[in-house]
Each structure stands twice: as structure tokens, then as C-alpha cells.
Amino acid sequence: MATKCGKCGPGYPSPLEAMKGPREELVYLPCIYRNTGTEAPDYLATVDVNPKSPQYSQVIHRLPMPNLKDELHHSGWNTCSSCFGDSTKSRTKLVLPSLISSRVYVVDVATEPRAPKLHKVVEPKEIHAKCDLSYLHTSHCLASGEVMISALGDPRGNGKGGFVLLDGETFEVKGTWEQPGGAAPMGYDFWYQPRHNVMISTEWAAPNVLRDGFNPADVEAGLYGQHLYVWDWQRHERVQTLTLQDGLIPLEIRFLHNPAADQGFVGCALGSNIQRFYKNQGGTWSVEKVIQVPPKKVKGWILPEMPSLITDILLSLDDRFLYFSNWLHGDLRQYDISDPKRPRLVGQIFLGGSIVKGGPVQVLEDQELKCQPEPLVVKGKRVAGGPQMIQLSLDGTRLYVTTSLYSAWDKQFYPDLIREGSVMLQIDVDTVRGGLKLNPNFLVDFGKEPLGPALAHELRYPGGDCSSDIWL
């Protein structure tokens, strides 16, 4: 096993070896105060998830950032399993790009894993000057030792899907990953698969469109993304654009973890579907819809039809199960993807959402449910919002869930989330037959934070996880 390998670098030699890794004991997650009315910096929370610990399911440390209104969002590592063969590398720094301010915070989690400390701040002016990019999202570590961060736009808030490269040791801004002038029209997430010399990126919208909330007229005007961009990994050039049928707002993208795999999945938020992308015999790429969540006809909401809004997706490390969250409908789903062309629903659980009984929304027509789901109450706390970011234990038996999407959209779609704060929940997973069950003893209530209710977002384990690590 990698952890006992004296000459190996970070992570694990393969996804299947990673499944044998130790049980998670800590989770790091960014907590956001922008748009909540609390004038305080965003912070990195450390949560104890060891059931044997007296501090189980509690925030044990908070690291505030030195600035206000950054909108921390996702995070990545200085190095991961893509550098497993390099014994000089070790996973010591968590990289936190800011979606709104475009700062990048580098956090030391190795010196004291239970009390991380700030190591370096990369200011936006350096990124603007060297890259002409802004509004930063996904951070991945590369086999080269560099860190690559996707951008949604340029410093003026126009759409621009480029990538910032940082030195993985000094965190100096090196420039853009893509060739000069070669950025995509819009950006969001990305995943690379070197054995096929490919990276694929997704798109949300221009920052000026999405920053302050969702306007349905912007959809009619064609301002939201519905493309995947295929890049030549070695040449750093865009080689193909895939248009997604019914695939509005493709957000999170995941290749199968097997580094030889030539296919994966993307979750289309507004389209409320999962699309499978795959390599053709000739070397080009194609995409097909494999799961569609039907909208619900409703009364008392901003539109007459409510999409499910698929916001996060995950694949188990053995590439057997696909998980995704329907942030508006309120359910989390598990699909068997043994046959990736025909995913099969094997688990589903409702964790809040916009259509709960007793809420402002009345469902008039529903192709899936016979009645509206009950509100979720865990340890006396009624859960606001819906399931959003998800993280799976290495062995695939536990899912962790948070309920905030993005502060401006939280405020619009779930005002009670701003008042009550988000939560972190834990779901037990049946990996034999399929099935999802809430752990009633686990709740992290970010509504009770010392400075006021906070919005907790993406989840990371200190040793890497299903969405941070890529194998070569």
C-alpha cells in the first residue's frame, strides 16, 4: 500500500489501491459569509469525522482568510496521486481559489492537520497581469508538479475559459496553461486523462451573468453554457467542441478513475441530466445523454416548471457507482454504472429541497413521486437548502453532503439557508445491492457558528479523495 511505501510520492498507485486506504478522520471545507449579511471573512473549517473521537461531527478549527467577500468555493492539492512516482513530493498544502475575488490561498495542513494555517496568498493582480484571467474555480495538481486552476472569465467579468498555472513548490503564477489566445469562450470544471492525451472542460456562464443571481431571461438569451471543450493535453490546445443536446450548464465533469478509461460523465445542472462522453475509434470524442431527471410542474416558484438542478457528481473509485445531487428537488441518487451506457438507479434519498411538504411550493404534476417529500429534521435541526456538494469515503461506504451551492444563488433559491446556515450530513451507502441511508447521529450545523450562520461548501480529506486525485 502507498502509505507503507518508503520511496513513493503522494496518494496511491491506483484507484483500487486507494479504496484500501485509511478511513477518513478529518474533513476540510470552506465556509462562506459573502451575501449572508455577516461582515466576516470566509474561513476553512476542520471537521472531526472519527466516530471514536469525543469531538465527532464537530468543527474543531476555523482558519479565517485575511480578506472579506472572497467566496471560497472549491479546493485542491499542491500534489496528489498524479505524482505518486515522485518520492520528493508530499501532500502538504491545500489550494483554495476564490470564485469572486480571484485570490488563491495556500494552506499548510501538514504541520498540524487539526489546525491548518495560512502559508501564502496569491493576489488577484498577479493573476490578472500574467494570465488575464479571473473568477477561479477548480484546482488540480499535475504530474509536472504544477497546480492548474480553471477560470470562468477575464478580470472584467466576461466569459473566458482559461487555466492558471502555479508552481507547485513556490505557488508563483507561471502564466496560462493554454496557448496564448487559446482560451475557451467560457469555463468551469476540468479533468484530464493523459493516456488518451486529453483534457475536457465545462462551462457555467460569464461571471457578469451569474455573479449576482440567476435570471431566467439569460437562459433565453443563450448566455449559459452547453458545451464541452476537448483539449490536446500535450499541445495545450482546444481540438474539439461538443454541443450537449438538452445539456444546459454542464458543471462537474469526471472521467472514470481507471487511467486507461476513455469515457466519463458530466452533470448538466439546468438540463437536469447526466451525459456520457466517450472516445470514438477515430480519436474524436462524442457525447450522449444517459440519465434525465424530469422537471416538476409547480406553483409558488419562480418558474412554472422546476428543474432538478444537478449540481455535483461523483464516481466511486472502482468506477461502479455514480452519485449526484438534485439541489432543487432535494434528492441524492446512486446509479450502478457497470454498463456506463445504461446507468441503473439503485439508491435515492431526500435531504430537504424546494418541494418539501408545508413549504411555499406546490407540486402540480410529478412524473416520479406520488407525494411531496417530508422536510428533513436531523438531531432537532430542520435542514434548509438541498443536497449539493458530495464526497465519498475511499472505500465507498460513506457519503458526506453539504447544502450550499453559491452564496448569491443560495440567497435567491433558499433564503432560509442564509438565515439558518448550511449543514453537513453523512449518508451510509450499500455497496452490494445499492441504497442510501441517513446517519441520524451525524450533523454539523453551520447555523451555530461563532460569528453567525455560514455557508459550507466542498469537502476534502487530508489524504486525497474521489474528486481531488487523478491517476496516470
Tab-separated table of C-alpha atoms in Angstrom:
chain	number	residue	atom	x	y	z
A	1	MET	CA	0.000	0.000	0.000
A	2	ALA	CA	1.118	3.531	-0.785
A	3	THR	CA	1.148	4.610	2.841
A	4	LYS	CA	3.786	1.948	3.617
A	5	CYS	CA	5.883	2.608	0.523
A	6	GLY	CA	9.114	4.303	1.552
A	7	LYS	CA	10.101	5.508	-1.917
A	8	CYS	CA	6.755	6.633	-3.217
A	9	GLY	CA	5.189	10.042	-3.621
A	10	PRO	CA	1.734	11.234	-2.519
A	11	GLY	CA	-1.508	9.318	-2.755
A	12	TYR	CA	-1.879	5.784	-4.072
A	13	PRO	CA	-0.579	3.804	-7.050
A	14	SER	CA	-4.091	3.152	-8.401
A	15	PRO	CA	-7.745	3.936	-7.672
A	16	LEU	CA	-8.328	0.371	-6.435
A	17	GLU	CA	-5.375	0.666	-4.035
A	18	ALA	CA	-6.839	3.972	-2.801
A	19	MET	CA	-10.018	2.102	-1.810
A	20	LYS	CA	-7.901	0.207	0.749
A	21	GLY	CA	-6.658	3.473	2.275
A	22	PRO	CA	-7.394	4.513	5.856
A	23	ARG	CA	-10.809	5.712	6.975
A	24	GLU	CA	-11.232	9.492	6.866
A	25	GLU	CA	-10.872	11.204	10.253
A	26	LEU	CA	-10.868	14.873	9.233
A	27	VAL	CA	-12.681	16.887	6.578
A	28	TYR	CA	-11.671	20.363	5.403
A	29	LEU	CA	-14.363	22.573	3.935
A	30	PRO	CA	-14.618	26.276	3.070
A	31	CYS	CA	-17.317	28.304	4.811
A	32	ILE	CA	-18.646	31.445	3.152
A	33	TYR	CA	-20.009	34.688	4.625
A	34	ARG	CA	-20.400	36.655	1.384
A	35	ASN	CA	-24.098	37.540	0.813
A	36	THR	CA	-25.113	36.421	4.323
A	37	GLY	CA	-25.127	39.838	5.998
A	38	THR	CA	-22.259	38.821	8.307
A	39	GLU	CA	-19.244	41.080	7.715
A	40	ALA	CA	-16.577	38.467	8.340
A	41	PRO	CA	-14.013	36.653	6.188
A	42	ASP	CA	-14.683	33.262	4.678
A	43	TYR	CA	-12.833	30.513	6.541
A	44	LEU	CA	-11.603	26.954	6.263
A	45	ALA	CA	-13.373	24.677	8.744
A	46	THR	CA	-11.854	21.433	10.007
A	47	VAL	CA	-14.460	18.831	10.998
A	48	ASP	CA	-13.769	15.707	13.060
A	49	VAL	CA	-15.407	12.701	11.355
A	50	ASN	CA	-13.865	9.948	13.501
A	51	PRO	CA	-16.763	8.166	15.286
A	52	LYS	CA	-14.396	7.201	18.139
A	53	SER	CA	-13.480	10.829	18.824
A	54	PRO	CA	-15.203	12.854	21.580
A	55	GLN	CA	-15.390	15.705	19.020
A	56	TYR	CA	-17.151	13.585	16.362
A	57	SER	CA	-19.207	15.673	13.899
A	58	GLN	CA	-17.931	18.972	15.326
A	59	VAL	CA	-15.977	21.865	13.841
A	60	ILE	CA	-12.657	21.641	15.701
A	61	HIS	CA	-10.814	24.519	13.991
A	62	ARG	CA	-11.548	27.602	11.905
A	63	LEU	CA	-8.944	29.379	9.772
A	64	PRO	CA	-10.263	32.805	8.701
A	65	MET	CA	-8.916	34.317	5.484
A	66	PRO	CA	-7.410	37.844	5.717
A	67	ASN	CA	-9.967	39.412	3.341
A	68	LEU	CA	-13.746	39.869	3.073
A	69	LYS	CA	-16.085	38.516	0.378
A	70	ASP	CA	-13.664	36.164	-1.401
A	71	GLU	CA	-16.307	33.452	-1.958
A	72	LEU	CA	-14.148	30.419	-1.281
A	73	HIS	CA	-15.611	27.576	-3.294
A	74	HIS	CA	-13.570	24.522	-4.320
A	75	SER	CA	-10.119	23.349	-3.286
A	76	GLY	CA	-7.283	21.136	-4.490
A	77	TRP	CA	-3.798	19.986	-3.510
A	78	ASN	CA	-0.221	21.022	-4.157
A	79	THR	CA	0.347	17.433	-5.292
A	80	CYS	CA	-1.682	14.211	-5.480
A	81	SER	CA	-1.674	10.665	-6.882
A	82	SER	CA	-0.632	12.028	-10.294
A	83	CYS	CA	2.819	12.437	-8.643
A	84	PHE	CA	2.785	9.035	-6.897
A	85	GLY	CA	6.016	8.050	-8.645
A	86	ASP	CA	7.920	11.088	-7.311
A	87	SER	CA	9.217	10.462	-3.783
A	88	THR	CA	10.289	14.119	-3.441
A	89	LYS	CA	6.638	15.239	-3.443
A	90	SER	CA	4.298	15.241	-0.450
A	91	ARG	CA	0.708	16.406	0.001
A	92	THR	CA	1.117	19.269	2.456
A	93	LYS	CA	-0.768	22.293	1.049
A	94	LEU	CA	-4.454	22.798	0.311
A	95	VAL	CA	-5.049	25.249	-2.541
A	96	LEU	CA	-8.162	27.441	-2.136
A	97	PRO	CA	-9.071	29.552	-5.186
A	98	SER	CA	-11.645	32.311	-4.608
A	99	LEU	CA	-14.543	32.380	-7.058
A	100	ILE	CA	-15.256	36.122	-6.733
A	101	SER	CA	-12.080	37.855	-5.555
A	102	SER	CA	-9.789	35.559	-7.617
A	103	ARG	CA	-7.304	35.300	-4.755
A	104	VAL	CA	-5.651	31.940	-4.190
A	105	TYR	CA	-4.995	30.928	-0.594
A	106	VAL	CA	-2.419	28.220	0.064
A	107	VAL	CA	-2.991	26.499	3.409
A	108	ASP	CA	-0.484	24.354	5.317
A	109	VAL	CA	-2.362	21.269	6.533
A	110	ALA	CA	0.710	19.126	7.252
A	111	THR	CA	2.317	20.909	10.215
A	112	GLU	CA	-0.840	20.470	12.293
A	113	PRO	CA	-3.606	18.665	10.362
A	114	ARG	CA	-6.212	19.506	13.039
A	115	ALA	CA	-5.281	23.221	12.959
A	116	PRO	CA	-4.327	24.336	9.421
A	117	LYS	CA	-2.519	27.647	8.946
A	118	LEU	CA	-2.167	30.096	6.089
A	119	HIS	CA	1.024	29.576	4.066
A	120	LYS	CA	0.713	32.049	1.174
A	121	VAL	CA	-1.741	34.386	-0.566
A	122	VAL	CA	-1.609	34.818	-4.348
A	123	GLU	CA	-3.188	38.206	-5.040
A	124	PRO	CA	-5.568	38.675	-7.982
A	125	LYS	CA	-3.477	41.443	-9.558
A	126	GLU	CA	-0.703	38.904	-10.239
A	127	ILE	CA	-3.159	36.522	-11.917
A	128	HIS	CA	-4.757	39.385	-13.873
A	129	ALA	CA	-1.376	40.669	-15.072
A	130	LYS	CA	0.160	37.329	-16.052
A	131	CYS	CA	-2.931	35.473	-17.293
A	132	ASP	CA	-5.749	37.981	-17.948
A	133	LEU	CA	-7.974	35.519	-16.094
A	134	SER	CA	-10.269	35.835	-13.089
A	135	TYR	CA	-13.135	34.128	-11.188
A	136	LEU	CA	-11.240	30.949	-10.284
A	137	HIS	CA	-12.830	27.546	-9.767
A	138	THR	CA	-11.295	24.042	-9.963
A	139	SER	CA	-7.762	23.313	-8.787
A	140	HIS	CA	-5.962	20.121	-9.877
A	141	CYS	CA	-2.366	19.038	-9.285
A	142	LEU	CA	-0.403	17.902	-12.346
A	143	ALA	CA	2.266	15.231	-12.785
A	144	SER	CA	4.665	18.062	-13.727
A	145	GLY	CA	4.488	19.286	-10.134
A	146	GLU	CA	2.426	22.308	-11.130
A	147	VAL	CA	-1.039	23.315	-9.934
A	148	MET	CA	-3.658	24.180	-12.558
A	149	ILE	CA	-6.741	26.288	-11.789
A	150	SER	CA	-9.676	26.845	-14.141
A	151	ALA	CA	-11.131	30.319	-14.636
A	152	LEU	CA	-14.655	31.415	-15.572
A	153	GLY	CA	-13.749	34.791	-17.018
A	154	ASP	CA	-11.403	37.693	-17.549
A	155	PRO	CA	-10.836	40.436	-14.939
A	156	ARG	CA	-13.729	42.451	-16.431
A	157	GLY	CA	-16.221	39.625	-15.848
A	158	ASN	CA	-16.573	38.499	-19.470
A	159	GLY	CA	-16.549	34.783	-20.214
A	160	LYS	CA	-13.075	33.279	-20.712
A	161	GLY	CA	-12.360	29.610	-20.068
A	162	GLY	CA	-8.635	29.614	-19.447
A	163	PHE	CA	-6.325	27.962	-16.925
A	164	VAL	CA	-3.841	29.445	-14.464
A	165	LEU	CA	-0.608	27.554	-13.775
A	166	LEU	CA	1.091	27.842	-10.379
A	167	ASP	CA	4.454	26.438	-9.399
A	168	GLY	CA	3.668	23.553	-7.011
A	169	GLU	CA	6.510	24.481	-4.629
A	170	THR	CA	6.584	28.293	-4.561
A	171	PHE	CA	2.996	28.927	-5.798
A	172	GLU	CA	4.274	31.644	-8.098
A	173	VAL	CA	1.989	32.365	-11.053
A	174	LYS	CA	3.704	30.922	-14.140
A	175	GLY	CA	1.130	32.025	-16.729
A	176	THR	CA	-1.666	30.230	-18.551
A	177	TRP	CA	-1.703	26.523	-19.334
A	178	GLU	CA	-3.381	27.074	-22.709
A	179	GLN	CA	-1.547	28.595	-25.650
A	180	PRO	CA	-1.782	32.430	-25.941
A	181	GLY	CA	-5.210	33.396	-27.261
A	182	GLY	CA	-6.422	29.818	-26.952
A	183	ALA	CA	-8.916	30.072	-24.072
A	184	ALA	CA	-12.422	28.640	-24.439
A	185	PRO	CA	-15.401	31.066	-24.572
A	186	MET	CA	-16.437	30.080	-21.024
A	187	GLY	CA	-15.120	27.881	-18.247
A	188	TYR	CA	-15.877	25.992	-15.047
A	189	ASP	CA	-14.532	22.482	-14.271
A	190	PHE	CA	-11.987	20.172	-15.953
A	191	TRP	CA	-10.498	16.665	-15.791
A	192	TYR	CA	-7.525	15.232	-17.654
A	193	GLN	CA	-6.652	11.703	-18.832
A	194	PRO	CA	-3.029	11.650	-20.107
A	195	ARG	CA	-3.116	8.124	-21.550
A	196	HIS	CA	-5.544	9.479	-24.122
A	197	ASN	CA	-3.716	12.824	-24.394
A	198	VAL	CA	-6.912	14.640	-23.436
A	199	MET	CA	-8.429	17.144	-21.061
A	200	ILE	CA	-12.116	18.067	-21.143
A	201	SER	CA	-13.505	21.274	-19.625
A	202	THR	CA	-17.038	22.500	-18.909
A	203	GLU	CA	-18.778	25.880	-18.752
A	204	TRP	CA	-21.226	27.708	-16.473
A	205	ALA	CA	-21.648	31.298	-17.718
A	206	ALA	CA	-19.772	34.578	-17.859
A	207	PRO	CA	-19.151	35.939	-14.334
A	208	ASN	CA	-21.164	39.086	-15.142
A	209	VAL	CA	-24.180	36.843	-15.883
A	210	LEU	CA	-24.121	34.561	-12.838
A	211	ARG	CA	-22.427	36.707	-10.172
A	212	ASP	CA	-25.469	38.353	-8.599
A	213	GLY	CA	-28.070	35.630	-9.096
A	214	PHE	CA	-29.991	33.644	-11.686
A	215	ASN	CA	-32.117	35.446	-14.286
A	216	PRO	CA	-34.257	33.110	-16.456
A	217	ALA	CA	-34.055	35.679	-19.282
A	218	ASP	CA	-30.325	34.963	-19.528
A	219	VAL	CA	-31.159	31.364	-20.448
A	220	GLU	CA	-33.466	32.545	-23.246
A	221	ALA	CA	-30.681	34.867	-24.425
A	222	GLY	CA	-28.263	31.925	-24.698
A	223	LEU	CA	-25.900	33.251	-22.050
A	224	TYR	CA	-25.496	29.945	-20.193
A	225	GLY	CA	-23.110	27.249	-21.361
A	226	GLN	CA	-23.980	23.982	-23.093
A	227	HIS	CA	-20.627	22.806	-24.456
A	228	LEU	CA	-17.719	20.599	-23.513
A	229	TYR	CA	-14.264	21.588	-24.735
A	230	VAL	CA	-11.796	18.857	-25.692
A	231	TRP	CA	-8.115	19.784	-25.362
A	232	ASP	CA	-4.905	18.169	-26.604
A	233	TRP	CA	-3.139	17.546	-23.284
A	234	GLN	CA	0.392	17.704	-24.701
A	235	ARG	CA	-0.108	20.648	-27.062
A	236	HIS	CA	-2.333	22.639	-24.669
A	237	GLU	CA	-4.765	23.390	-27.500
A	238	ARG	CA	-8.506	23.103	-27.920
A	239	VAL	CA	-9.230	20.498	-30.602
A	240	GLN	CA	-12.987	19.880	-30.404
A	241	THR	CA	-16.184	21.486	-29.112
A	242	LEU	CA	-19.056	19.180	-28.148
A	243	THR	CA	-22.578	20.630	-28.041
A	244	LEU	CA	-24.757	18.991	-25.397
A	245	GLN	CA	-28.330	18.302	-26.501
A	246	ASP	CA	-30.619	19.454	-23.642
A	247	GLY	CA	-27.388	19.909	-21.661
A	248	LEU	CA	-27.630	23.429	-20.295
A	249	ILE	CA	-24.987	24.398	-17.706
A	250	PRO	CA	-22.583	21.435	-17.710
A	251	LEU	CA	-20.821	21.758	-14.364
A	252	GLU	CA	-18.873	18.921	-12.725
A	253	ILE	CA	-17.009	16.544	-15.039
A	254	ARG	CA	-15.493	13.168	-14.098
A	255	PHE	CA	-13.567	10.710	-16.216
A	256	LEU	CA	-13.751	7.150	-14.942
A	257	HIS	CA	-10.942	6.786	-12.384
A	258	ASN	CA	-9.252	3.955	-14.289
A	259	PRO	CA	-6.464	5.874	-16.090
A	260	ALA	CA	-6.924	3.720	-19.192
A	261	ALA	CA	-10.638	4.612	-19.453
A	262	ASP	CA	-11.738	6.658	-22.446
A	263	GLN	CA	-15.090	7.811	-21.087
A	264	GLY	CA	-16.754	9.639	-18.238
A	265	PHE	CA	-19.771	11.691	-17.168
A	266	VAL	CA	-20.793	15.311	-16.835
A	267	GLY	CA	-23.724	16.679	-14.825
A	268	CYS	CA	-25.817	19.283	-16.652
A	269	ALA	CA	-27.407	21.447	-13.965
A	270	LEU	CA	-30.219	23.229	-15.759
A	271	GLY	CA	-30.715	20.396	-18.239
A	272	SER	CA	-31.115	18.107	-15.216
A	273	ASN	CA	-29.346	15.270	-16.960
A	274	ILE	CA	-26.166	13.236	-16.936
A	275	GLN	CA	-24.301	12.928	-20.208
A	276	ARG	CA	-21.657	10.341	-21.017
A	277	PHE	CA	-18.683	11.430	-23.094
A	278	TYR	CA	-16.514	8.862	-24.863
A	279	LYS	CA	-13.718	8.478	-27.393
A	280	ASN	CA	-14.508	7.326	-30.916
A	281	GLN	CA	-12.380	4.867	-32.891
A	282	GLY	CA	-11.011	7.716	-34.985
A	283	GLY	CA	-9.787	9.584	-31.904
A	284	THR	CA	-12.509	12.238	-31.767
A	285	TRP	CA	-14.944	12.486	-28.859
A	286	SER	CA	-18.737	12.249	-28.654
A	287	VAL	CA	-21.388	12.726	-26.002
A	288	GLU	CA	-24.789	11.135	-25.289
A	289	LYS	CA	-27.461	11.667	-22.646
A	290	VAL	CA	-27.773	8.642	-20.335
A	291	ILE	CA	-29.911	9.936	-17.411
A	292	GLN	CA	-32.706	12.516	-17.447
A	293	VAL	CA	-34.416	13.778	-14.297
A	294	PRO	CA	-37.848	15.081	-15.361
A	295	PRO	CA	-38.912	18.581	-14.239
A	296	LYS	CA	-41.869	19.045	-11.916
A	297	LYS	CA	-44.827	21.302	-12.727
A	298	VAL	CA	-45.183	23.610	-9.737
A	299	LYS	CA	-46.996	26.585	-8.253
A	300	GLY	CA	-45.407	29.138	-5.918
A	301	TRP	CA	-41.944	29.119	-7.522
A	302	ILE	CA	-40.133	31.485	-9.931
A	303	LEU	CA	-40.946	29.296	-12.957
A	304	PRO	CA	-43.896	27.001	-13.768
A	305	GLU	CA	-41.520	24.043	-14.162
A	306	MET	CA	-38.809	23.216	-11.632
A	307	PRO	CA	-35.652	21.502	-12.899
A	308	SER	CA	-33.869	19.163	-10.509
A	309	LEU	CA	-30.627	21.195	-10.848
A	310	ILE	CA	-27.897	18.560	-10.790
A	311	THR	CA	-25.026	20.351	-9.090
A	312	ASP	CA	-22.405	17.793	-8.062
A	313	ILE	CA	-21.484	14.333	-9.325
A	314	LEU	CA	-19.016	11.716	-8.063
A	315	LEU	CA	-17.767	8.327	-9.205
A	316	SER	CA	-16.711	5.644	-6.730
A	317	LEU	CA	-13.031	4.737	-7.035
A	318	ASP	CA	-13.878	1.331	-8.553
A	319	ASP	CA	-15.973	3.079	-11.252
A	320	ARG	CA	-19.005	1.081	-10.178
A	321	PHE	CA	-21.326	3.804	-8.855
A	322	LEU	CA	-22.238	7.310	-9.945
A	323	TYR	CA	-23.684	9.692	-7.350
A	324	PHE	CA	-25.314	13.067	-7.934
A	325	SER	CA	-27.298	15.693	-6.081
A	326	ASN	CA	-30.521	17.352	-7.242
A	327	TRP	CA	-30.200	20.646	-5.349
A	328	LEU	CA	-33.718	21.943	-6.072
A	329	HIS	CA	-35.726	18.695	-6.000
A	330	GLY	CA	-33.824	17.715	-2.847
A	331	ASP	CA	-32.683	14.165	-3.547
A	332	LEU	CA	-29.326	12.438	-3.729
A	333	ARG	CA	-29.053	9.486	-6.137
A	334	GLN	CA	-26.875	6.425	-6.612
A	335	TYR	CA	-26.614	4.723	-10.025
A	336	ASP	CA	-24.916	1.452	-10.924
A	337	ILE	CA	-22.675	2.258	-13.921
A	338	SER	CA	-21.271	-1.253	-14.515
A	339	ASP	CA	-22.592	-0.575	-18.022
A	340	PRO	CA	-21.755	3.132	-18.457
A	341	LYS	CA	-24.140	3.419	-21.420
A	342	ARG	CA	-27.084	2.317	-19.255
A	343	PRO	CA	-26.849	3.641	-15.678
A	344	ARG	CA	-29.322	1.970	-13.305
A	345	LEU	CA	-30.871	3.798	-10.324
A	346	VAL	CA	-30.170	1.771	-7.158
A	347	GLY	CA	-30.357	4.346	-4.354
A	348	GLN	CA	-32.200	7.592	-3.604
A	349	ILE	CA	-32.713	9.726	-0.500
A	350	PHE	CA	-34.429	13.096	0.051
A	351	LEU	CA	-32.473	15.615	2.129
A	352	GLY	CA	-34.542	18.813	2.104
A	353	GLY	CA	-35.085	20.654	-1.176
A	354	SER	CA	-37.663	23.044	-2.632
A	355	ILE	CA	-40.661	20.707	-2.845
A	356	VAL	CA	-40.984	19.539	0.768
A	357	LYS	CA	-44.444	19.359	2.337
A	358	GLY	CA	-45.559	22.528	4.089
A	359	GLY	CA	-43.250	24.759	2.054
A	360	PRO	CA	-44.211	27.553	-0.381
A	361	VAL	CA	-44.074	25.290	-3.462
A	362	GLN	CA	-46.976	23.085	-4.511
A	363	VAL	CA	-46.230	20.299	-6.988
A	364	LEU	CA	-48.986	20.063	-9.611
A	365	GLU	CA	-47.546	17.298	-11.775
A	366	ASP	CA	-44.743	14.885	-10.947
A	367	GLN	CA	-43.506	12.059	-13.187
A	368	GLU	CA	-41.584	10.418	-10.344
A	369	LEU	CA	-43.206	10.983	-6.936
A	370	LYS	CA	-46.719	10.267	-5.694
A	371	CYS	CA	-46.495	12.932	-2.970
A	372	GLN	CA	-44.184	15.714	-1.878
A	373	PRO	CA	-41.362	14.564	0.444
A	374	GLU	CA	-41.318	15.338	4.159
A	375	PRO	CA	-38.934	18.039	5.446
A	376	LEU	CA	-35.700	16.620	6.839
A	377	VAL	CA	-35.046	17.025	10.565
A	378	VAL	CA	-31.707	15.778	11.937
A	379	LYS	CA	-30.969	15.990	15.675
A	380	GLY	CA	-33.762	18.572	16.014
A	381	LYS	CA	-32.494	20.761	13.136
A	382	ARG	CA	-34.763	21.266	10.134
A	383	VAL	CA	-32.411	21.201	7.151
A	384	ALA	CA	-32.564	24.235	4.872
A	385	GLY	CA	-31.483	24.072	1.219
A	386	GLY	CA	-30.944	20.830	-0.650
A	387	PRO	CA	-28.116	18.314	-1.100
A	388	GLN	CA	-25.281	19.942	-3.028
A	389	MET	CA	-21.570	19.113	-2.662
A	390	ILE	CA	-20.851	15.439	-2.024
A	391	GLN	CA	-17.747	13.455	-1.066
A	392	LEU	CA	-17.399	9.675	-0.836
A	393	SER	CA	-15.198	7.714	1.562
A	394	LEU	CA	-12.329	5.901	-0.141
A	395	ASP	CA	-13.967	2.516	0.472
A	396	GLY	CA	-17.246	3.805	-0.967
A	397	THR	CA	-19.416	3.174	2.110
A	398	ARG	CA	-19.998	6.755	3.355
A	399	LEU	CA	-21.150	9.921	1.596
A	400	TYR	CA	-20.764	13.377	3.136
A	401	VAL	CA	-23.117	16.098	1.922
A	402	THR	CA	-23.326	19.894	2.272
A	403	THR	CA	-26.241	22.098	1.251
A	404	SER	CA	-24.884	25.413	-0.125
A	405	LEU	CA	-24.354	25.997	-3.873
A	406	TYR	CA	-23.085	29.581	-4.265
A	407	SER	CA	-23.984	32.450	-1.949
A	408	ALA	CA	-25.889	34.604	-4.486
A	409	TRP	CA	-27.933	31.621	-5.690
A	410	ASP	CA	-28.450	30.336	-2.128
A	411	LYS	CA	-29.918	33.728	-1.239
A	412	GLN	CA	-32.265	33.595	-4.223
A	413	PHE	CA	-33.477	29.990	-4.115
A	414	TYR	CA	-33.175	29.219	-0.387
A	415	PRO	CA	-33.435	32.402	1.719
A	416	ASP	CA	-33.787	30.200	4.827
A	417	LEU	CA	-30.301	28.833	4.096
A	418	ILE	CA	-28.893	32.335	4.627
A	419	ARG	CA	-30.786	32.656	7.930
A	420	GLU	CA	-30.266	29.092	9.192
A	421	GLY	CA	-26.828	28.278	7.779
A	422	SER	CA	-25.950	25.156	5.846
A	423	VAL	CA	-25.362	21.697	7.271
A	424	MET	CA	-23.059	18.748	6.699
A	425	LEU	CA	-24.702	15.333	6.723
A	426	GLN	CA	-23.443	11.766	6.389
A	427	ILE	CA	-25.134	9.010	4.379
A	428	ASP	CA	-24.400	5.289	4.687
A	429	VAL	CA	-24.063	3.554	1.322
A	430	ASP	CA	-24.980	-0.047	0.499
A	431	THR	CA	-22.241	-1.035	-1.978
A	432	VAL	CA	-23.613	-4.546	-2.503
A	433	ARG	CA	-27.214	-4.013	-3.615
A	434	GLY	CA	-27.232	-0.214	-3.705
A	435	GLY	CA	-29.096	2.030	-1.284
A	436	LEU	CA	-28.647	5.233	0.725
A	437	LYS	CA	-29.499	5.721	4.408
A	438	LEU	CA	-29.084	8.815	6.593
A	439	ASN	CA	-26.815	8.522	9.632
A	440	PRO	CA	-29.077	10.135	12.289
A	441	ASN	CA	-26.144	10.670	14.668
A	442	PHE	CA	-24.124	12.921	12.367
A	443	LEU	CA	-24.850	16.627	11.918
A	444	VAL	CA	-22.588	19.628	11.569
A	445	ASP	CA	-24.835	22.671	11.959
A	446	PHE	CA	-23.146	25.706	10.408
A	447	GLY	CA	-26.085	27.783	11.617
A	448	LYS	CA	-24.452	27.789	15.056
A	449	GLU	CA	-21.041	29.134	14.055
A	450	PRO	CA	-19.498	31.716	16.452
A	451	LEU	CA	-19.812	34.648	14.008
A	452	GLY	CA	-23.216	33.662	12.643
A	453	PRO	CA	-24.735	31.190	10.150
A	454	ALA	CA	-22.253	30.208	7.426
A	455	LEU	CA	-22.482	28.500	4.031
A	456	ALA	CA	-20.274	25.384	3.923
A	457	HIS	CA	-19.221	24.087	0.532
A	458	GLU	CA	-16.807	21.481	-0.938
A	459	LEU	CA	-15.372	18.638	1.191
A	460	ARG	CA	-11.750	17.425	1.198
A	461	TYR	CA	-9.928	14.657	3.089
A	462	PRO	CA	-6.272	15.251	4.069
A	463	GLY	CA	-5.068	12.211	2.096
A	464	GLY	CA	-6.978	12.835	-1.123
A	465	ASP	CA	-10.363	11.649	-2.362
A	466	CYS	CA	-12.586	10.748	-5.331
A	467	SER	CA	-12.630	14.239	-6.834
A	468	SER	CA	-9.146	15.527	-5.969
A	469	ASP	CA	-6.891	12.776	-7.306
A	470	ILE	CA	-6.167	11.761	-10.905
A	471	TRP	CA	-4.121	8.702	-11.832
A	472	LEU	CA	-1.734	8.489	-14.794
